[in-house]
PDB file of N, CA and C in Angstrom:
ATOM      1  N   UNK A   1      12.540   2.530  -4.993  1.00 60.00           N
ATOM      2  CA  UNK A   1      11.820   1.776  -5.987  1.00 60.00           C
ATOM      3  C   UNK A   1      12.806   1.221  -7.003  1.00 60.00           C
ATOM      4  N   UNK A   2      12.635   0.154  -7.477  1.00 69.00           N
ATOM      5  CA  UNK A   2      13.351  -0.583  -8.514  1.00 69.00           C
ATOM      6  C   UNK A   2      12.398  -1.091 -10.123  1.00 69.00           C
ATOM      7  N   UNK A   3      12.943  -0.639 -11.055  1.00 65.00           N
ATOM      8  CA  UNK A   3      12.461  -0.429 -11.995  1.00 65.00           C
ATOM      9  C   UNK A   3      13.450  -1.958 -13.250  1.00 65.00           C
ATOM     10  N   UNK A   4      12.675  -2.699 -13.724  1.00 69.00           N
ATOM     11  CA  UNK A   4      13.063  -3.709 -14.566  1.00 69.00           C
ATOM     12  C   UNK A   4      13.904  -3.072 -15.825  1.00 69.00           C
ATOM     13  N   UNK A   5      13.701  -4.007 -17.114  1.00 73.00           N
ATOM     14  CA  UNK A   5      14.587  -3.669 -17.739  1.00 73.00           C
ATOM     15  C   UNK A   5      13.231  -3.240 -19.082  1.00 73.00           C
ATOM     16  N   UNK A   6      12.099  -3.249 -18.999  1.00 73.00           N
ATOM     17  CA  UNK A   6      11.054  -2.803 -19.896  1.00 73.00           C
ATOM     18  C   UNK A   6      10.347  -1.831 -19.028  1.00 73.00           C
ATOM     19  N   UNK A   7      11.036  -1.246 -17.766  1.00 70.00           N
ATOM     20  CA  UNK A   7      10.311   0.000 -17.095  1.00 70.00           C
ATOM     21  C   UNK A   7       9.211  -0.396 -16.133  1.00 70.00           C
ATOM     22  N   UNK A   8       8.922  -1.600 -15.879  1.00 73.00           N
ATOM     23  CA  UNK A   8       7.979  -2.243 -14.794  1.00 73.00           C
ATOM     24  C   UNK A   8       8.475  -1.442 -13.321  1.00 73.00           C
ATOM     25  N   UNK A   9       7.403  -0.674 -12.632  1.00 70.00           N
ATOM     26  CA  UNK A   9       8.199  -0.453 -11.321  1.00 70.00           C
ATOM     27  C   UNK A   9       7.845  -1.646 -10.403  1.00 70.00           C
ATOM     28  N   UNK A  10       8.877  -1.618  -9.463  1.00 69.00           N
ATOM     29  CA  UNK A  10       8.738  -2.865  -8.438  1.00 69.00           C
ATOM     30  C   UNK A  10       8.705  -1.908  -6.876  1.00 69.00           C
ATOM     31  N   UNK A  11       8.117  -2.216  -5.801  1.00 69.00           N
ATOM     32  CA  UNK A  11       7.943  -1.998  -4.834  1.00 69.00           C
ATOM     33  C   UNK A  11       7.974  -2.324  -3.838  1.00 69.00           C
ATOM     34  N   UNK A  12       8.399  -1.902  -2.177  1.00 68.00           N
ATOM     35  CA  UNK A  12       7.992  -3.044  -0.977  1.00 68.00           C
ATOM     36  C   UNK A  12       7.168  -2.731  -0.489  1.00 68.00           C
ATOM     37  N   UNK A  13       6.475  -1.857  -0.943  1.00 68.00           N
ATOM     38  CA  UNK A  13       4.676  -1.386  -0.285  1.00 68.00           C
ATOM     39  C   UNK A  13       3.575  -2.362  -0.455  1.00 68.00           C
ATOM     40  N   UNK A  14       3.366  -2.700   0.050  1.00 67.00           N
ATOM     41  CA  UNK A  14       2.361  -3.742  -0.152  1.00 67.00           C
ATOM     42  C   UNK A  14       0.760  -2.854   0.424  1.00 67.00           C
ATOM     43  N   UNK A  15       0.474  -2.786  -0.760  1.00 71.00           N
ATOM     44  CA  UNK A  15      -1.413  -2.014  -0.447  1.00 71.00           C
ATOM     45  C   UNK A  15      -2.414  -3.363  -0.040  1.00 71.00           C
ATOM     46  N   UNK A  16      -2.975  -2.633   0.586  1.00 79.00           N
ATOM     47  CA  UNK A  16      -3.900  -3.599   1.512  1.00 79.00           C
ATOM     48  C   UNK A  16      -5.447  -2.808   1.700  1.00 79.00           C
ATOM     49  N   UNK A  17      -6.452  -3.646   1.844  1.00 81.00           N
ATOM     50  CA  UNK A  17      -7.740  -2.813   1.828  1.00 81.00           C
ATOM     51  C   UNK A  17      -8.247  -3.611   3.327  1.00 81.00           C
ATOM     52  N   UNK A  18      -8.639  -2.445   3.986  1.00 85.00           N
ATOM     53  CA  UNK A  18      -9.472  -2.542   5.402  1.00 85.00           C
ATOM     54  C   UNK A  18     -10.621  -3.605   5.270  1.00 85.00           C
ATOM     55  N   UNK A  19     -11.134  -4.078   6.139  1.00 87.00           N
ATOM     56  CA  UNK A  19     -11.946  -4.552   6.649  1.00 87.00           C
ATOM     57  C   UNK A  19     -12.769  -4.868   7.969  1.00 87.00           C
ATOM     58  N   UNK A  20     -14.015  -3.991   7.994  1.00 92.00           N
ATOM     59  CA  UNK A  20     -14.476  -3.809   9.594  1.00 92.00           C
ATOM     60  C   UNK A  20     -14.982  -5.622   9.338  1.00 92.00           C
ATOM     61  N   UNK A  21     -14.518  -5.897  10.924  1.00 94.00           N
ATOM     62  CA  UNK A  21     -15.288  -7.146  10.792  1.00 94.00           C
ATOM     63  C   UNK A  21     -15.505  -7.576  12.762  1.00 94.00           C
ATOM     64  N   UNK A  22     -16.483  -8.630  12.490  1.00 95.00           N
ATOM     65  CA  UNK A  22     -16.827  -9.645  14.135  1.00 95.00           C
ATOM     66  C   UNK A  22     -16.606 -10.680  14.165  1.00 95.00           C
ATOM     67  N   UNK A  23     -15.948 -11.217  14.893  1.00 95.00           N
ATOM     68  CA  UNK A  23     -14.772 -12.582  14.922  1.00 95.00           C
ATOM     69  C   UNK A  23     -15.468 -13.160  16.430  1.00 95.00           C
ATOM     70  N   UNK A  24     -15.627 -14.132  16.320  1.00 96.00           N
ATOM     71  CA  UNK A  24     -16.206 -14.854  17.567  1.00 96.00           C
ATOM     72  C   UNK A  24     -15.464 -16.223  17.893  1.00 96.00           C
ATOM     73  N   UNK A  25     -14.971 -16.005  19.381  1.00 96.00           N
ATOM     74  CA  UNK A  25     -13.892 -17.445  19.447  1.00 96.00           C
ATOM     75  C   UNK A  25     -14.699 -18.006  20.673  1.00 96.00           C
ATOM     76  N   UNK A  26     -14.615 -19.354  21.309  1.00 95.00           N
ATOM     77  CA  UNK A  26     -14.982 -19.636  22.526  1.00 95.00           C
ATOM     78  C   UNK A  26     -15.712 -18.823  23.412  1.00 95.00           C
ATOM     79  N   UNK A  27     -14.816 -17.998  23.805  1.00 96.00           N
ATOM     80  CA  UNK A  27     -14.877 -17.318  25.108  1.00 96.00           C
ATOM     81  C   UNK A  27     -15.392 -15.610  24.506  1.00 96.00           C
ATOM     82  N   UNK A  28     -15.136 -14.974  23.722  1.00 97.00           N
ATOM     83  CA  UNK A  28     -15.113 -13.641  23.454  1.00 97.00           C
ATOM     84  C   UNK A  28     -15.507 -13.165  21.837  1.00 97.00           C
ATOM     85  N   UNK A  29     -16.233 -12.388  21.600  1.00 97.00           N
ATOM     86  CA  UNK A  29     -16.623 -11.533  20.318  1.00 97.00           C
ATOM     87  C   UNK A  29     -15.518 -10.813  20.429  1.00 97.00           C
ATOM     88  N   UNK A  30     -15.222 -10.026  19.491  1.00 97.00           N
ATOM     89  CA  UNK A  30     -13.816  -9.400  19.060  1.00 97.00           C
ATOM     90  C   UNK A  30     -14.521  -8.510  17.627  1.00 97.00           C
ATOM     91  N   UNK A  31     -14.436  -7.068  18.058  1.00 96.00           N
ATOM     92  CA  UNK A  31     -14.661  -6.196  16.922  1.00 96.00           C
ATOM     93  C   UNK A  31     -13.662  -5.377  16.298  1.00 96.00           C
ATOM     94  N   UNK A  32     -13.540  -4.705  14.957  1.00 96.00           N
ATOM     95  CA  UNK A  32     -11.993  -4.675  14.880  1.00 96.00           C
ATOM     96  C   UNK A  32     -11.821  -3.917  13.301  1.00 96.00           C
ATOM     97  N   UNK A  33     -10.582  -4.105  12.981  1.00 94.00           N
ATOM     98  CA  UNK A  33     -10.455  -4.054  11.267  1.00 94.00           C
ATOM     99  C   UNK A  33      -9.522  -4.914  10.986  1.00 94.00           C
ATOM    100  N   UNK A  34      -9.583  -5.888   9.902  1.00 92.00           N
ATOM    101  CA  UNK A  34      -8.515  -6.604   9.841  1.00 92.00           C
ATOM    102  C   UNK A  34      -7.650  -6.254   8.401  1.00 92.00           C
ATOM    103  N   UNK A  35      -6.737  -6.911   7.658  1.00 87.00           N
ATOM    104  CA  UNK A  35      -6.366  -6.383   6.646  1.00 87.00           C
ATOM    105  C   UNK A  35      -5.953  -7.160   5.597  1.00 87.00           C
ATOM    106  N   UNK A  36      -6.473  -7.245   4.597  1.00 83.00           N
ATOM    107  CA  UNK A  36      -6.397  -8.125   3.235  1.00 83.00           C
ATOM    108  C   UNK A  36      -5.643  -7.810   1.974  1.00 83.00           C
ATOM    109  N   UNK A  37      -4.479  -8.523   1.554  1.00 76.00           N
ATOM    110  CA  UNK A  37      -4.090  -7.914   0.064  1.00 76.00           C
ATOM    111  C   UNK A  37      -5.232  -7.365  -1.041  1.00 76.00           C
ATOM    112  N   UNK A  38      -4.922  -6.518  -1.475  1.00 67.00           N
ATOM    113  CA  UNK A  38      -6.033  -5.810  -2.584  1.00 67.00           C
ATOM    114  C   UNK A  38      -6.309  -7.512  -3.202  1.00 67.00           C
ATOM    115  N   UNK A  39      -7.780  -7.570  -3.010  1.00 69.00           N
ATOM    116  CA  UNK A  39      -8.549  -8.149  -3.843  1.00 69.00           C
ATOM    117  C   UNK A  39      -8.262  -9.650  -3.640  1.00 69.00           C
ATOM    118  N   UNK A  40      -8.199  -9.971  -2.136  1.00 70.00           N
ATOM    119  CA  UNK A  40      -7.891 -10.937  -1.739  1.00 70.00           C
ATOM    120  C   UNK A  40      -9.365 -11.133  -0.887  1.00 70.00           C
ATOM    121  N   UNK A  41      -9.831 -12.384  -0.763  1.00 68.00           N
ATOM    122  CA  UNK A  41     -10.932 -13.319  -0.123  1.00 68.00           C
ATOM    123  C   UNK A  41     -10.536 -13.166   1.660  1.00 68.00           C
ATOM    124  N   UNK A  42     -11.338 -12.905   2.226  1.00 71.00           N
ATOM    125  CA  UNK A  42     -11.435 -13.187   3.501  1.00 71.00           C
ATOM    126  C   UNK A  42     -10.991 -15.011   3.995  1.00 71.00           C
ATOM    127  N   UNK A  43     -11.149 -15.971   2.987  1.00 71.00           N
ATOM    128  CA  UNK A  43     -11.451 -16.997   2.908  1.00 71.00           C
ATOM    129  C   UNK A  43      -9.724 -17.156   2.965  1.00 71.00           C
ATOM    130  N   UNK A  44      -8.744 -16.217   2.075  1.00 71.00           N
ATOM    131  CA  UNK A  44      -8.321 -16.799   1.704  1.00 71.00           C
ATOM    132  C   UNK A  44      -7.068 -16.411   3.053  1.00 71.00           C
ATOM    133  N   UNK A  45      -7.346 -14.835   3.727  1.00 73.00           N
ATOM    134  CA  UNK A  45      -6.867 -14.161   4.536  1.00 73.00           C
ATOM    135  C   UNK A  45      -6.960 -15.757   5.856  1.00 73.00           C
ATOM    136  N   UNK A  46      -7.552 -16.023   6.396  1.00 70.00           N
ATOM    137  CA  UNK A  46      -8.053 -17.419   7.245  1.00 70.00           C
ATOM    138  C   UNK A  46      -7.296 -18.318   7.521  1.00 70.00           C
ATOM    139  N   UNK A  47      -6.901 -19.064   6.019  1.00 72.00           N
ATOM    140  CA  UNK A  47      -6.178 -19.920   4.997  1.00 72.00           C
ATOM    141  C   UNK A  47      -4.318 -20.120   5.222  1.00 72.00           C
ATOM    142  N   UNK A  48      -3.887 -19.167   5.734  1.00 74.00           N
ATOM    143  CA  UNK A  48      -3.004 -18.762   4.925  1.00 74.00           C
ATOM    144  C   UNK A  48      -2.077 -19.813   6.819  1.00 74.00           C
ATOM    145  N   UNK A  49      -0.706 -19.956   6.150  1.00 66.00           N
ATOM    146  CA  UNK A  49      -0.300 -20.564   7.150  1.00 66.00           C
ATOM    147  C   UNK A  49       0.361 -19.758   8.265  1.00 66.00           C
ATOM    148  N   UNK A  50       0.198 -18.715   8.916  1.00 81.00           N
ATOM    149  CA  UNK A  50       0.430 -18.031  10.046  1.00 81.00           C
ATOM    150  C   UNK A  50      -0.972 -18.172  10.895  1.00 81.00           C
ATOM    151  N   UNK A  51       0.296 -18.227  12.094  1.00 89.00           N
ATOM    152  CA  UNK A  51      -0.779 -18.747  13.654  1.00 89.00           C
ATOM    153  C   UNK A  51      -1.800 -18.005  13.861  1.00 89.00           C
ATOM    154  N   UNK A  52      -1.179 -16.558  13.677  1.00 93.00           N
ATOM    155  CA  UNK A  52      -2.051 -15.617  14.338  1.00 93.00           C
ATOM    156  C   UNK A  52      -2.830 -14.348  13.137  1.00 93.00           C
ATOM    157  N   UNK A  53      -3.748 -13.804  13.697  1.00 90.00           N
ATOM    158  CA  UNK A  53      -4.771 -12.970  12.866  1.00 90.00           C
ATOM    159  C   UNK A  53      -4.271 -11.726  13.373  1.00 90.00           C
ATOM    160  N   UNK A  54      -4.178 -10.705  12.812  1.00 92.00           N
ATOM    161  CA  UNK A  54      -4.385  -8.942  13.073  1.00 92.00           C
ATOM    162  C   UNK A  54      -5.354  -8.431  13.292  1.00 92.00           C
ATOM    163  N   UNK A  55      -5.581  -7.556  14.582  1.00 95.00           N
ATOM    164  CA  UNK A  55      -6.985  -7.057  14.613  1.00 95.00           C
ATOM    165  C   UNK A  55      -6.853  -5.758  15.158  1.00 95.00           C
ATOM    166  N   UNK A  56      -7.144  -4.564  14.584  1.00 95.00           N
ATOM    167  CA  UNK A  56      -6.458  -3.174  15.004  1.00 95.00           C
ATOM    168  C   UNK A  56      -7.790  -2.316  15.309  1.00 95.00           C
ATOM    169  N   UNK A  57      -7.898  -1.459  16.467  1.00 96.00           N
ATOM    170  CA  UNK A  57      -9.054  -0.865  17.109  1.00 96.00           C
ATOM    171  C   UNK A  57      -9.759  -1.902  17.246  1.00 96.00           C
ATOM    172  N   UNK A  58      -9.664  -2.952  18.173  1.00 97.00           N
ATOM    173  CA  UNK A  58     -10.261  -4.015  18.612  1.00 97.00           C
ATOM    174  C   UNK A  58     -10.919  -3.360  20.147  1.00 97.00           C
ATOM    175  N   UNK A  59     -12.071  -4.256  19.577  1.00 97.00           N
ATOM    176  CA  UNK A  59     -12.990  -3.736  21.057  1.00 97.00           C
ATOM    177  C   UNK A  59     -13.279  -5.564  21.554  1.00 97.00           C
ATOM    178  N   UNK A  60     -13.121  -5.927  23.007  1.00 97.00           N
ATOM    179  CA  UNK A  60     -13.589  -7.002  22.882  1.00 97.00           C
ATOM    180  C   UNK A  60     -14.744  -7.387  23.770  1.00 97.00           C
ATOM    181  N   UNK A  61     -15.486  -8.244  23.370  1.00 98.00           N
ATOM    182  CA  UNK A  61     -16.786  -8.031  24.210  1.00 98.00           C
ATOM    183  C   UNK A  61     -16.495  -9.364  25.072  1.00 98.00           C
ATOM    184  N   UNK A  62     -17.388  -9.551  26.189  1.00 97.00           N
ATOM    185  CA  UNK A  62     -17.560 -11.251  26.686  1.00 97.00           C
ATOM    186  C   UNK A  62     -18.884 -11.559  26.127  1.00 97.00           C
ATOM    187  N   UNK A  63     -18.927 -12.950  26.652  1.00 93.00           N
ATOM    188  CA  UNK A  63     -20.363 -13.621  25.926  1.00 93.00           C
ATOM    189  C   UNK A  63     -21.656 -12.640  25.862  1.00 93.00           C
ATOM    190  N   UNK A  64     -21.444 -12.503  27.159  1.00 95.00           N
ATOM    191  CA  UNK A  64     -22.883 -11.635  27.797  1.00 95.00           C
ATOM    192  C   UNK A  64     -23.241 -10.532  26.433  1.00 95.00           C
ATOM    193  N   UNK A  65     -22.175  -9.949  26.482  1.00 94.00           N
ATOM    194  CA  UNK A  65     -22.187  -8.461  25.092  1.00 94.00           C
ATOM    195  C   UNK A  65     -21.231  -7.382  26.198  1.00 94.00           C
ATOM    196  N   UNK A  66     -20.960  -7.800  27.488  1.00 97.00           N
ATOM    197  CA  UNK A  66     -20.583  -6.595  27.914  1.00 97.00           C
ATOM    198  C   UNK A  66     -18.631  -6.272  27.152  1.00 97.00           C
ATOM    199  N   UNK A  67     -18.748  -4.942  27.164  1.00 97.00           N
ATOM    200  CA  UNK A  67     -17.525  -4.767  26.706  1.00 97.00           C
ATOM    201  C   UNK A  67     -16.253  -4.970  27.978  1.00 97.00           C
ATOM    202  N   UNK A  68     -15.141  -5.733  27.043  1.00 97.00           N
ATOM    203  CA  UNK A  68     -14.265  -6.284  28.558  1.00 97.00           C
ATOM    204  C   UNK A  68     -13.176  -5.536  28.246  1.00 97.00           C
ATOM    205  N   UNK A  69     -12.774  -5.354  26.720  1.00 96.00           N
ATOM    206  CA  UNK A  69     -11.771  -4.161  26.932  1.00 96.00           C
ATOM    207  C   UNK A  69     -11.460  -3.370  25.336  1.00 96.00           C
ATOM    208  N   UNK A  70     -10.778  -2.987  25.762  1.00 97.00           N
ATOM    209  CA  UNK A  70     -10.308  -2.125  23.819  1.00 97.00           C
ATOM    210  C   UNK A  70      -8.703  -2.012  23.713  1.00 97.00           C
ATOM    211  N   UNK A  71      -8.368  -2.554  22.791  1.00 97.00           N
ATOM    212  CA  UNK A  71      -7.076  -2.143  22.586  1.00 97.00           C
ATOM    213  C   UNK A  71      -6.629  -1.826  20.724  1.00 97.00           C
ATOM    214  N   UNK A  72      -5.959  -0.893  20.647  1.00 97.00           N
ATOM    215  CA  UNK A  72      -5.821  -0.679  19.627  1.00 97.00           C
ATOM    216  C   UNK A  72      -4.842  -1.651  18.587  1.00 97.00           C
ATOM    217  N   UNK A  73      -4.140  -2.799  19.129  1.00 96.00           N
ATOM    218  CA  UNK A  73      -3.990  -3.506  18.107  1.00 96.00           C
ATOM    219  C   UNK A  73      -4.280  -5.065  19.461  1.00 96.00           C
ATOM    220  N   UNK A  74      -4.662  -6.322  18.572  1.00 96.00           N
ATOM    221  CA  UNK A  74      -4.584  -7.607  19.222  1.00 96.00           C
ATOM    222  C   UNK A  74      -4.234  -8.575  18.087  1.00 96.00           C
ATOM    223  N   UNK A  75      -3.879  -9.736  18.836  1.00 95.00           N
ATOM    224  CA  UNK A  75      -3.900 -11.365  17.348  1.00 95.00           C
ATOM    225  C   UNK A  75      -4.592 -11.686  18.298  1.00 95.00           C
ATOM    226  N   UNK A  76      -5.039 -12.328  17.072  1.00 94.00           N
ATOM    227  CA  UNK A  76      -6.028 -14.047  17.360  1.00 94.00           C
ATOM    228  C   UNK A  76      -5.845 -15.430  16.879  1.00 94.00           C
ATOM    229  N   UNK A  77      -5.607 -16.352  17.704  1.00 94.00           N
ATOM    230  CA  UNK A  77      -5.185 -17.331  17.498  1.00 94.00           C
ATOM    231  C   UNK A  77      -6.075 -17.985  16.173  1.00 94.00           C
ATOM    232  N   UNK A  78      -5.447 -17.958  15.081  1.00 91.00           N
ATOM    233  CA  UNK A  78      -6.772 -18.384  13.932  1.00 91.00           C
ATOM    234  C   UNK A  78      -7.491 -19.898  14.458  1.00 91.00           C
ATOM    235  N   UNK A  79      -7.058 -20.876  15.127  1.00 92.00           N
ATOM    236  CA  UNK A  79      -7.437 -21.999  16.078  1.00 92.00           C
ATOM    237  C   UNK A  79      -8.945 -21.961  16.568  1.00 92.00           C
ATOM    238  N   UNK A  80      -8.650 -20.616  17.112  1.00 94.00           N
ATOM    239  CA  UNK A  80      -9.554 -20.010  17.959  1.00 94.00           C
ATOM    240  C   UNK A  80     -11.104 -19.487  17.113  1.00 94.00           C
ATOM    241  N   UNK A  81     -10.774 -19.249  16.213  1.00 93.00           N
ATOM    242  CA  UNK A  81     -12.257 -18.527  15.397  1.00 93.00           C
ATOM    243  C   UNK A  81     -13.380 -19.564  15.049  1.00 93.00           C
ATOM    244  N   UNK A  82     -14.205 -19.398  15.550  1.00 94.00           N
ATOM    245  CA  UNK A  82     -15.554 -19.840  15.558  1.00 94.00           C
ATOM    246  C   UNK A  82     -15.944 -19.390  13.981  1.00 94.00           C
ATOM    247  N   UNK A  83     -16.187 -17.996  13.969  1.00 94.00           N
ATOM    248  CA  UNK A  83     -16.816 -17.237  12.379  1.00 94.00           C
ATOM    249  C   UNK A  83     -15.927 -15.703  12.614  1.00 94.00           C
ATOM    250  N   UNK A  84     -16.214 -15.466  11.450  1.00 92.00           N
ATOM    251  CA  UNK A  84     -15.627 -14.733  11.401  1.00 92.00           C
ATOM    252  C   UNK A  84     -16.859 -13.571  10.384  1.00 92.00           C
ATOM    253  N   UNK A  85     -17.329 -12.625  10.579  1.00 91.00           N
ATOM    254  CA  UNK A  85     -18.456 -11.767   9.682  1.00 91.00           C
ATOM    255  C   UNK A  85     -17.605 -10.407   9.442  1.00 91.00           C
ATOM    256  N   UNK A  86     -18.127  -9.550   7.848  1.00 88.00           N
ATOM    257  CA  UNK A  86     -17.990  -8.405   7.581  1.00 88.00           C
ATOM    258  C   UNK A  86     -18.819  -7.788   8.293  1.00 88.00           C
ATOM    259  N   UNK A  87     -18.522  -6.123   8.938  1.00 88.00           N
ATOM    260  CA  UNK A  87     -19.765  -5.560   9.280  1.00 88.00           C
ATOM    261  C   UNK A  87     -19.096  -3.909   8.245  1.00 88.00           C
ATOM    262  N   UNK A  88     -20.434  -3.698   7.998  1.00 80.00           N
ATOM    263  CA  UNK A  88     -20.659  -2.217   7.250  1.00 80.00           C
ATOM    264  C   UNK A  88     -19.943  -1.335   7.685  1.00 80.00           C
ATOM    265  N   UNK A  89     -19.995  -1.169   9.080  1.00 70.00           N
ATOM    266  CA  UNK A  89     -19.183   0.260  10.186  1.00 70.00           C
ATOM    267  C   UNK A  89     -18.624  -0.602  11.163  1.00 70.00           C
ATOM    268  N   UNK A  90     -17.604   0.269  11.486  1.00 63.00           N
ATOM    269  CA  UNK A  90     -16.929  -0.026  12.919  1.00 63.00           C
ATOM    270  C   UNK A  90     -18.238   0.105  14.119  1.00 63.00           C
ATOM    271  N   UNK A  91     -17.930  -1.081  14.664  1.00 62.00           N
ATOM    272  CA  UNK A  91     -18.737  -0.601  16.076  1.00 62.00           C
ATOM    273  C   UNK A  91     -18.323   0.053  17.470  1.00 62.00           C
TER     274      UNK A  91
END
């Protein structure tokens, strides 16, 4: 940790707050948690200029609803997102 010259600490931890969410692209639903700077907009997480999205304990479904696979981390092409919803619980 690095500390200024009025005692400010400085850090490379960057805290981040979870988010269960359902991401729907073309082809596939995608269930998951994604991850947002404290007190940052989903809107703004979207926004931001990198290609790809984080999605960790991702379950992914096909159209139908059937589940096609699970993996514990995936990206998503942000291109690709149809919507993107909060959900309450992991599914």
């Amino acid at each position: 940790m690095e500390h200024d010259d009025k005692g400010k600490v400085f850090t490379h931890i960057v805290h981040k707050d979870v988010l269960h969410a359902r991401i729907q692209t073309l082809t596939h639903q995608i269930t998951g948690e994604i991850y947002l700077k404290h007190e940052q907009r989903v809107k703004d997480e979207l926004e931001i200029a990198e290609q790809f999205i984080a999605v960790t304990s991702a379950k992914v479904y096909k159209l139908t609803g059937e589940l096609a696979y699970e993996a514990p981390f995936v990206t998503i092409n942000r291109s690709h997102i149809i919507w993107l919803a909060r959900e309450d619980e992991p599914s």
